[in-house]
Tab-separated table of C-alpha atoms in Angstrom:
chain	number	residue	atom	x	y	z
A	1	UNK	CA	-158.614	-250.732	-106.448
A	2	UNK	CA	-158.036	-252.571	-102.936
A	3	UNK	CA	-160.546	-255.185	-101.029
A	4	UNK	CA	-163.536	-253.297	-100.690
A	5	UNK	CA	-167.397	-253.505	-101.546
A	6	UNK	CA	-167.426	-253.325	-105.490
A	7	UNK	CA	-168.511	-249.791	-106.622
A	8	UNK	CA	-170.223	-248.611	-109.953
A	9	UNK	CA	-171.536	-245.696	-111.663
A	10	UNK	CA	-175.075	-244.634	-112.364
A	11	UNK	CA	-175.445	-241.864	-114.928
A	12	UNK	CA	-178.788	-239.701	-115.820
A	13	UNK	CA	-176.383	-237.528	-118.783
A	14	UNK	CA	-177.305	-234.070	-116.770
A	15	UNK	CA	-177.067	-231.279	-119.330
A	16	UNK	CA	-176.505	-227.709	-117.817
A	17	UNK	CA	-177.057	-224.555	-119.011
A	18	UNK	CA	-175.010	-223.565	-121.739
A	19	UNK	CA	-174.263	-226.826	-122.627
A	20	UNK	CA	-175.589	-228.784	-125.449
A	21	UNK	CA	-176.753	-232.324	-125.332
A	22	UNK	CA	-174.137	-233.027	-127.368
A	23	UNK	CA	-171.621	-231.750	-124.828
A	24	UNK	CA	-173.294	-233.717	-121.959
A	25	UNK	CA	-173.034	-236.935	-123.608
A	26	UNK	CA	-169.174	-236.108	-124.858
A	27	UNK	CA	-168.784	-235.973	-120.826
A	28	UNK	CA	-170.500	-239.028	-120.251
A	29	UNK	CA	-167.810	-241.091	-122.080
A	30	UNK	CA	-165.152	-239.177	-120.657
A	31	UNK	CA	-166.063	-239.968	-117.055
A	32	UNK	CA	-166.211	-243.718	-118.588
A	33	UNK	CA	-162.950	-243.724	-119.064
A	34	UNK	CA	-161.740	-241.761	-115.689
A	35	UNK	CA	-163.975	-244.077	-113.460
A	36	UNK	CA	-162.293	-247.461	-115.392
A	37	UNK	CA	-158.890	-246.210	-114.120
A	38	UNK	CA	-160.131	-245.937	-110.474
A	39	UNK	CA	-161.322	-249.784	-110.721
A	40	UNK	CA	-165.179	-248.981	-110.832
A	41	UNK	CA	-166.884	-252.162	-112.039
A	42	UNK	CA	-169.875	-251.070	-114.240
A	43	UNK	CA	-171.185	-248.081	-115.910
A	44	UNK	CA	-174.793	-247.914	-116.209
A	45	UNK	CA	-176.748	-245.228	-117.841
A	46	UNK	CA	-180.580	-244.578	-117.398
A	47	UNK	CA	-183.947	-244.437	-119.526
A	48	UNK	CA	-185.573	-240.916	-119.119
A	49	UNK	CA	-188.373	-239.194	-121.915
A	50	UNK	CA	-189.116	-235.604	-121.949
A	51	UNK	CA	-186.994	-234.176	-120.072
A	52	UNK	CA	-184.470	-231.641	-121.920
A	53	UNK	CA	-182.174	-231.403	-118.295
A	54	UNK	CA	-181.362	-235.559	-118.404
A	55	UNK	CA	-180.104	-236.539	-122.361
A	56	UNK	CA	-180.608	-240.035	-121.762
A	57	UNK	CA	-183.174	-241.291	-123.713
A	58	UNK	CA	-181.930	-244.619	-125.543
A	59	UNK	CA	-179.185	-246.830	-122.895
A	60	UNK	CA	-178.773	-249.342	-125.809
A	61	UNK	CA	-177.416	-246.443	-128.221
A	62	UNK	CA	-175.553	-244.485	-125.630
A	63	UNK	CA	-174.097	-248.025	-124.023
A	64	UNK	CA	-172.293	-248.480	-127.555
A	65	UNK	CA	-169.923	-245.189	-127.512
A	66	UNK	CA	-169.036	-246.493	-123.920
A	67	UNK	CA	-168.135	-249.766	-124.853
A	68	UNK	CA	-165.525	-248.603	-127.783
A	69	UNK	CA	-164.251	-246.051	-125.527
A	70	UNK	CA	-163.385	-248.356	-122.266
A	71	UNK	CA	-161.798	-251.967	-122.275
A	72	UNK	CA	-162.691	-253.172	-118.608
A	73	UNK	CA	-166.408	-251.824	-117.695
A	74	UNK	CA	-169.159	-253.770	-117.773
A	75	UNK	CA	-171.860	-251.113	-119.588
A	76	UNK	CA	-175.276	-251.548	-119.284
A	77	UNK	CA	-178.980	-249.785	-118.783
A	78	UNK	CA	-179.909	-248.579	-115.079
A	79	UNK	CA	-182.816	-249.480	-116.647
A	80	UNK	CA	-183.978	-249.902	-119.409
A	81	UNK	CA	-188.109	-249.406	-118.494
A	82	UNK	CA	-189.235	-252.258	-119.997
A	83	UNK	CA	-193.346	-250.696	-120.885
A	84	UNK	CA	-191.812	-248.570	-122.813
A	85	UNK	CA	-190.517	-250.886	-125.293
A	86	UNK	CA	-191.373	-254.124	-127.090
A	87	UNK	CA	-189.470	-256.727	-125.889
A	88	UNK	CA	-188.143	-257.927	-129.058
A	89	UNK	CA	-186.579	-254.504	-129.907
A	90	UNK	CA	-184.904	-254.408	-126.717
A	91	UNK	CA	-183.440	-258.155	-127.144
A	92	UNK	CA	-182.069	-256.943	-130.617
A	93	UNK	CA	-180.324	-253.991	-129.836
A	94	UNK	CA	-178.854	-255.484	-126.510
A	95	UNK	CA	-177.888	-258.790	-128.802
A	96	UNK	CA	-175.790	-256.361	-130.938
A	97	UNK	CA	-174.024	-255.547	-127.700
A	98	UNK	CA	-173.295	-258.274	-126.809
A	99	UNK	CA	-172.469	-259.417	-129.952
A	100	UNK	CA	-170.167	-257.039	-130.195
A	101	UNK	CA	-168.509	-256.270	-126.540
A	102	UNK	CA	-169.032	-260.507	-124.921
A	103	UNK	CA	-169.438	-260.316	-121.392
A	104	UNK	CA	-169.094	-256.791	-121.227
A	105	UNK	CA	-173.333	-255.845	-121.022
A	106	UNK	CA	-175.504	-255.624	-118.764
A	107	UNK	CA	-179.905	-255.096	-118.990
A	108	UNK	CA	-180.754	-253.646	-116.109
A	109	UNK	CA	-184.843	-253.401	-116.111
A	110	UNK	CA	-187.512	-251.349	-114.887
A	111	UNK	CA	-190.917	-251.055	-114.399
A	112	UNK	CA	-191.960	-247.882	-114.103
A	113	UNK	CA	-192.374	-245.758	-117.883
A	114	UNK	CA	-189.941	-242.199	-116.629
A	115	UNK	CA	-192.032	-239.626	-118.596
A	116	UNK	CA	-194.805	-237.727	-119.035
A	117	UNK	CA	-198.086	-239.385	-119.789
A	118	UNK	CA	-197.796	-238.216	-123.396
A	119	UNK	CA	-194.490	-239.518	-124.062
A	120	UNK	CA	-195.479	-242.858	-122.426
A	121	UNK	CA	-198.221	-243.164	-124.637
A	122	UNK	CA	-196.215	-242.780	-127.708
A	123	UNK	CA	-193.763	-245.758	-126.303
A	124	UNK	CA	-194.586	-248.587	-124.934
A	125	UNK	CA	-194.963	-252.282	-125.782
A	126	UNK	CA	-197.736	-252.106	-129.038
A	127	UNK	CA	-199.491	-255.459	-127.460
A	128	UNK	CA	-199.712	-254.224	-124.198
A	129	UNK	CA	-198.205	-257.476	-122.047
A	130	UNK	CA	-197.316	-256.234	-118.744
A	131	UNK	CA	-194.105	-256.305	-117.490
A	132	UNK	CA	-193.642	-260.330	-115.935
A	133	UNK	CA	-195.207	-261.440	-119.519
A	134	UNK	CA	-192.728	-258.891	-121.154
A	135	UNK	CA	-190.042	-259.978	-119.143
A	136	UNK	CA	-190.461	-263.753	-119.762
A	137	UNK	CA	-190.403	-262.837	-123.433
A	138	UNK	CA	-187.498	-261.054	-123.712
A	139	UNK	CA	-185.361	-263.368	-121.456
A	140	UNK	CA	-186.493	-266.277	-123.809
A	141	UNK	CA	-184.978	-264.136	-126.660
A	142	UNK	CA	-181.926	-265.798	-125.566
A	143	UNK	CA	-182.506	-268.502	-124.845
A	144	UNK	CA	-184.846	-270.600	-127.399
A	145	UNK	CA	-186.807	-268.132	-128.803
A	146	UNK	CA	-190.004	-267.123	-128.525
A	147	UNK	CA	-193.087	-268.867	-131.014
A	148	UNK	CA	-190.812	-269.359	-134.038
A	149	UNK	CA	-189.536	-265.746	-133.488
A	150	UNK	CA	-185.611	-265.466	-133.212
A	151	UNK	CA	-184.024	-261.805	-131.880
A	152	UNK	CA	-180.972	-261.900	-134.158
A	153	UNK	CA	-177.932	-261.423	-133.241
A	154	UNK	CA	-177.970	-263.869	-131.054
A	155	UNK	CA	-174.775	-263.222	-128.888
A	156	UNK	CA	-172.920	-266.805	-127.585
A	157	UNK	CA	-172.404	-264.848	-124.312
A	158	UNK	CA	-176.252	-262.725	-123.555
A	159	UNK	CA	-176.339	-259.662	-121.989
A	160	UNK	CA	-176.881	-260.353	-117.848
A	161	UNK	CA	-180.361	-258.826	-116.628
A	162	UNK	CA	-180.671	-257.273	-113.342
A	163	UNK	CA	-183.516	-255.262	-111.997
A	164	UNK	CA	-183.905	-252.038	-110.659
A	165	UNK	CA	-186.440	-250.534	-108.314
A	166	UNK	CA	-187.118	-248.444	-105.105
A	167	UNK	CA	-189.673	-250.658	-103.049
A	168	UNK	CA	-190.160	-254.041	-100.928
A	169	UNK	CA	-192.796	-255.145	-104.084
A	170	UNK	CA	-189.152	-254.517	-106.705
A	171	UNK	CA	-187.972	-256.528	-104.482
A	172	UNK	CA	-189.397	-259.280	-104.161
A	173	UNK	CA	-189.673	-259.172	-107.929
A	174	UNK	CA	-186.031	-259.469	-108.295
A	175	UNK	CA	-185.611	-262.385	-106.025
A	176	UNK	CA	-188.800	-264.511	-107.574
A	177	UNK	CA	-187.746	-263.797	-110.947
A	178	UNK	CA	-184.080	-264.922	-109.908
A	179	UNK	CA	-182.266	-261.790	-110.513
A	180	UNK	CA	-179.565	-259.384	-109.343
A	181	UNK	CA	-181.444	-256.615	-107.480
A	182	UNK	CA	-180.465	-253.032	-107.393
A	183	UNK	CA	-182.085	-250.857	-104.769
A	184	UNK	CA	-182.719	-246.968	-105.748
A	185	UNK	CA	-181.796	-245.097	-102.218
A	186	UNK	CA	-180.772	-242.158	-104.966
A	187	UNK	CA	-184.906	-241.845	-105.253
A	188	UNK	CA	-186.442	-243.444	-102.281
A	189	UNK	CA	-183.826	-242.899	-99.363
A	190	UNK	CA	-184.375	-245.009	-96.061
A	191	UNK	CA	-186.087	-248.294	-97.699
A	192	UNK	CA	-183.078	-250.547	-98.777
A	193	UNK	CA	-182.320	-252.611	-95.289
A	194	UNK	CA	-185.611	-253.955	-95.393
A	195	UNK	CA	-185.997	-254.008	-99.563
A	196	UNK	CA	-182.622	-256.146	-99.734
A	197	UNK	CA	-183.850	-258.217	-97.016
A	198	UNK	CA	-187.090	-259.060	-98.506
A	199	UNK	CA	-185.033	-259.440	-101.626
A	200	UNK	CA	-182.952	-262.313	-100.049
A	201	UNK	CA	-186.054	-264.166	-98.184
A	202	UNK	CA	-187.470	-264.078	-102.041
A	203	UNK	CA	-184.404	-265.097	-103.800
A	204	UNK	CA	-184.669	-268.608	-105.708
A	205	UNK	CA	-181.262	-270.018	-107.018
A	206	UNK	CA	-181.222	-271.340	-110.494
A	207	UNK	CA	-178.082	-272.416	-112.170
A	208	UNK	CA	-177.529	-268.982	-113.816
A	209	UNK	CA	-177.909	-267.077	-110.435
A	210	UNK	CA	-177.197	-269.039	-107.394
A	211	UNK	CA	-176.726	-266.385	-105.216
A	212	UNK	CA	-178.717	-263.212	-104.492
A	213	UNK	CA	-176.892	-260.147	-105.604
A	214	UNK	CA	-177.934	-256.902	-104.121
A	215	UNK	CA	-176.859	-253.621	-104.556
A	216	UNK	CA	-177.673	-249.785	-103.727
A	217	UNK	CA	-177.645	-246.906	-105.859
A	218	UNK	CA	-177.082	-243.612	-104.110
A	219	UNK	CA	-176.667	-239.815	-104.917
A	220	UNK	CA	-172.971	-239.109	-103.498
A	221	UNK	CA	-170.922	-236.272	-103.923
A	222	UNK	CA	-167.227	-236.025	-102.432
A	223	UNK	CA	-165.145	-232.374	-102.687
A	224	UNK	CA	-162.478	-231.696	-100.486
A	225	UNK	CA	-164.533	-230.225	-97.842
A	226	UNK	CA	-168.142	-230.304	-96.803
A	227	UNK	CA	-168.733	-226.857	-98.121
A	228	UNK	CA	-168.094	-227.427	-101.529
A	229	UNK	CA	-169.706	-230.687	-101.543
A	230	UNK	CA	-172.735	-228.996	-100.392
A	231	UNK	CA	-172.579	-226.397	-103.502
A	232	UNK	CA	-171.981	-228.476	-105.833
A	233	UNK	CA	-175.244	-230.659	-105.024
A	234	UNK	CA	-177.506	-227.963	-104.749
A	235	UNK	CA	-177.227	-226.712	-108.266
A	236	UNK	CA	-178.557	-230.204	-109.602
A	237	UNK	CA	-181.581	-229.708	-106.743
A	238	UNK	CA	-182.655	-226.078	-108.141
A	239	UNK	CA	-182.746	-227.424	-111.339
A	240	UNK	CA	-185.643	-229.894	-110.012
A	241	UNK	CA	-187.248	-226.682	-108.181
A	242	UNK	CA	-186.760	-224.695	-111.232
A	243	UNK	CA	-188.530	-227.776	-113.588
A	244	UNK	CA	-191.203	-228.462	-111.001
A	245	UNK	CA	-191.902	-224.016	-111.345
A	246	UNK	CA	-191.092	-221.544	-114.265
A	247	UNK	CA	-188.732	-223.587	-116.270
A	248	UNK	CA	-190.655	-227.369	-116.859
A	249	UNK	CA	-188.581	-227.504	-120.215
A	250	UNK	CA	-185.304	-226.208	-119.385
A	251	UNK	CA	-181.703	-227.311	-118.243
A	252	UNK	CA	-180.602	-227.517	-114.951
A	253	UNK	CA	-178.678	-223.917	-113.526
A	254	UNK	CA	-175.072	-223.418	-112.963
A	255	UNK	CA	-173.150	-223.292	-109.999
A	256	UNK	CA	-172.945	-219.543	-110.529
A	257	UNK	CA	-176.717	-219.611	-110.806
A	258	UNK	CA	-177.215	-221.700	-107.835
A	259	UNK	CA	-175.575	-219.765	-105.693
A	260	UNK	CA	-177.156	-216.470	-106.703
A	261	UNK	CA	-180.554	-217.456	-105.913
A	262	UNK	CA	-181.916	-216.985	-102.295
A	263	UNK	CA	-183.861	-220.230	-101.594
A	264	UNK	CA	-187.589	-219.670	-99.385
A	265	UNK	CA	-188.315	-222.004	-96.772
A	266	UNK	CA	-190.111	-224.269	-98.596
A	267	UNK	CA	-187.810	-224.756	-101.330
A	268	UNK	CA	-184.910	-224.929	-98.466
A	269	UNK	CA	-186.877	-227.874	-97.432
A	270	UNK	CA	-187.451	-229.464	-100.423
A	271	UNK	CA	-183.372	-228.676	-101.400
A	272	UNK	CA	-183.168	-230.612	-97.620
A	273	UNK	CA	-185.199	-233.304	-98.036
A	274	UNK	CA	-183.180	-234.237	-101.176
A	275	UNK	CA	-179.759	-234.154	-100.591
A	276	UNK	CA	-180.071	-235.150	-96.523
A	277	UNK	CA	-180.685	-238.848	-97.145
A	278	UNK	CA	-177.991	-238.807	-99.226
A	279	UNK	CA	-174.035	-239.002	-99.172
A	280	UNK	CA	-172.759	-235.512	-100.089
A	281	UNK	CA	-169.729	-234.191	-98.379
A	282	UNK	CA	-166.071	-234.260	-97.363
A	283	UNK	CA	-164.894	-238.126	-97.730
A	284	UNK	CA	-164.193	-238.077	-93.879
A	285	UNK	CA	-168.104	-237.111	-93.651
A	286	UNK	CA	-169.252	-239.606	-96.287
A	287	UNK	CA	-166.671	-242.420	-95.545
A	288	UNK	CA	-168.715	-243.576	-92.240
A	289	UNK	CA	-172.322	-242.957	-93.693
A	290	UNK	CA	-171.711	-245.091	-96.156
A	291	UNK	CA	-170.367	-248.023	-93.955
A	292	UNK	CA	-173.049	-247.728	-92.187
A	293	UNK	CA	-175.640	-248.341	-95.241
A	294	UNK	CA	-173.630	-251.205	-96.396
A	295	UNK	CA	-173.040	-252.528	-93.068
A	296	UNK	CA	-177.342	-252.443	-92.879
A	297	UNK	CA	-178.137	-253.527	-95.956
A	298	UNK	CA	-175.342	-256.043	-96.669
A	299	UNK	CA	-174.903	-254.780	-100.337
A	300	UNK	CA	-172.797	-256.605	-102.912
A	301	UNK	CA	-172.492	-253.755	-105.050
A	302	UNK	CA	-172.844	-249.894	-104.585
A	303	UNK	CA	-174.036	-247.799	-107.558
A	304	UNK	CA	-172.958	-244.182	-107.608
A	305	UNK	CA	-175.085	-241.124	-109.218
A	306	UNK	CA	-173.145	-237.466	-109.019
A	307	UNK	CA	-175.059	-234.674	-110.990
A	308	UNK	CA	-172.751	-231.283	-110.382
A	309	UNK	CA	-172.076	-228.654	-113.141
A	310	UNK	CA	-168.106	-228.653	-112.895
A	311	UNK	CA	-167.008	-231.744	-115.022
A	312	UNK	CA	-163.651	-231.971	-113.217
A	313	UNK	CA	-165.376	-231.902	-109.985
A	314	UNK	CA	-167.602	-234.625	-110.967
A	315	UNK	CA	-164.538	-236.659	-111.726
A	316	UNK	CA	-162.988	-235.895	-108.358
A	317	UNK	CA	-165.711	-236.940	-106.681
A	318	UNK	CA	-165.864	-240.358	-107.827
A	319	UNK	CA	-161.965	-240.627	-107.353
A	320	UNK	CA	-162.915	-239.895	-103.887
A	321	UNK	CA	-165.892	-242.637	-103.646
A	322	UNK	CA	-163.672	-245.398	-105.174
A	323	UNK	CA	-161.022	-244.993	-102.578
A	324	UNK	CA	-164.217	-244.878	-99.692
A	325	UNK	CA	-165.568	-248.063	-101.559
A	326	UNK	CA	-162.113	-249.677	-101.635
A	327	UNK	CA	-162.119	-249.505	-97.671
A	328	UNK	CA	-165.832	-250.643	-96.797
């Protein structure tokens, strides 16, 4: 790819009706390997519970089928929601990672728990930490240990941690705790000029992490013309009407589907207020929208989420994005 702003993809596994989870995470690693031939620099994959439409439970096991299948990306969690887990576990299975694929991981880290309250309950860490206590712990898993306690493997080159959030207080976090920061637009659209700022004014350099690293993760889809853009993003949107309605434990509809149904006003709105913040269009629409949110938020790094039904669509899209990215 040419001199651009780096671009990477963030994956929630979408499986659509019809499909089995089986087939959604087959697709996953497929799209790993497109997006490594258009240059993309990571591919992250996120932590969700409960939630039959989004098969991406476990990042550490679904990272490892990425890494075998790609030589260049960097793989890694976009995030791994650290209260769900006890740090030690996480340290192992991301030492085997790294172990295995040196330089190559990533642990990106949340805070929030992405699940119901039941599921939640049924994770988390047993002792009940808090996430700075958690994350002190888990970053001294590779370094010196932790009270006698060793996370083995211990890689010779550790997995690099990053967090991930959607608010001023993420922030912050990030830059205190001396970490790359990514920005969730894709959930909170509007906050990331002043989020990345107050990331910067809280950044302390250490020897690891010198410079503040911040990045944005949008929703973006990119079709040939606005039109079909536009269809293809709705059809992930009715699947979040139809799971906030009459189908809580279902898959998300088809294009087919999507285009059948005859949205009300309110769900219009709701469709609107989702995909409007967003970057979903023609790449002559999208290509300007997005220089303008790097431009404002002075982003190292954009991170890429397209949920659409048609697999070779989704593909196309971020063949589109990469040569936008290449030119910001």
């Amino acid at each position: 790819m040419a001199e651009g702003i780096a671009i990477s993809v963030h994956d929630t596994v979408p499986v659509w009706r019809g499909d089995t989870p089986g087939d959604a995470l087959r697709r996953t690693v497929d799209l790993a390997r497109a997006v490594e031939g258009f240059g993309y620099r990571r591919y992250w994959v996120a932590e969700h519970h409960g939630t039959p439409a989004l098969a991406t439970s476990s990042p550490a096991v679904l990272a490892g089928p990425l890494l075998a299948a790609t030589r260049t990306l960097t793989v890694g969690s976009g995030a791994v929601l650290l209260p769900n887990h006890s740090a030690l576990a996480v340290a192992e299975q991301f030492g085997v990672l790294a172990s295995l694929y040196p330089g190559r991981v990533d642990l990106g880290l949340g805070r929030a728990t992405g699940g119901s309250p039941a599921s939640t309950a049924r994770l988390g860490d047993p002792r009940g930490l808090g996430f700075d206590a958690q994350l002190q712990e888990l970053q001294g898993y590779f370094s010196e240990g932790q009270s006698g306690v060793r996370a083995v493997p211990e890689p010779e080159t550790p997995p690099r941690f990053w967090l991930v959030g959607s608010s001023v207080n993420s922030a912050v976090h990030a830059g205190r705790a001396s970490l790359p920061y990514v920005y969730a637009h894709a959930i909170v659209g509007g906050g990331a000029p002043e989020a990345l700022h107050a990331y910067r004014q809280a950044f302390r350099s250490t020897p690891a992490q010198p410079e503040p690293h911040a990045s944005v993760a949008v929703i973006a889809v990119a079709a040939d013309s606005d039109d079909r853009a536009a269809r293809l993003a709705q059809a992930f949107v009715y699947g979040q009407i139809l799971m906030r309605t009459v189908d809580p434990e279902g898959v998300l509809p088809t294009e087919e589907e999507t285009a059948a149904h005859r949205f009300t006003p309110t769900e219009r709105q709701f469709l609107r207020s989702r995909i409007d913040p967003q970057f979903v269009g023609s790449p002559d629409r999208i290509a300007p929208r997005l220089a303008d949110l790097v431009a404002r938020t002075r982003a190292d790094e954009l991170f890429v989420l397209t949920q659409v039904p048609d697999h070779e669509a989704r593909i196309r899209s971020y063949e589109h994005l990469a040569k936008i990215a290449s030119s910001l």
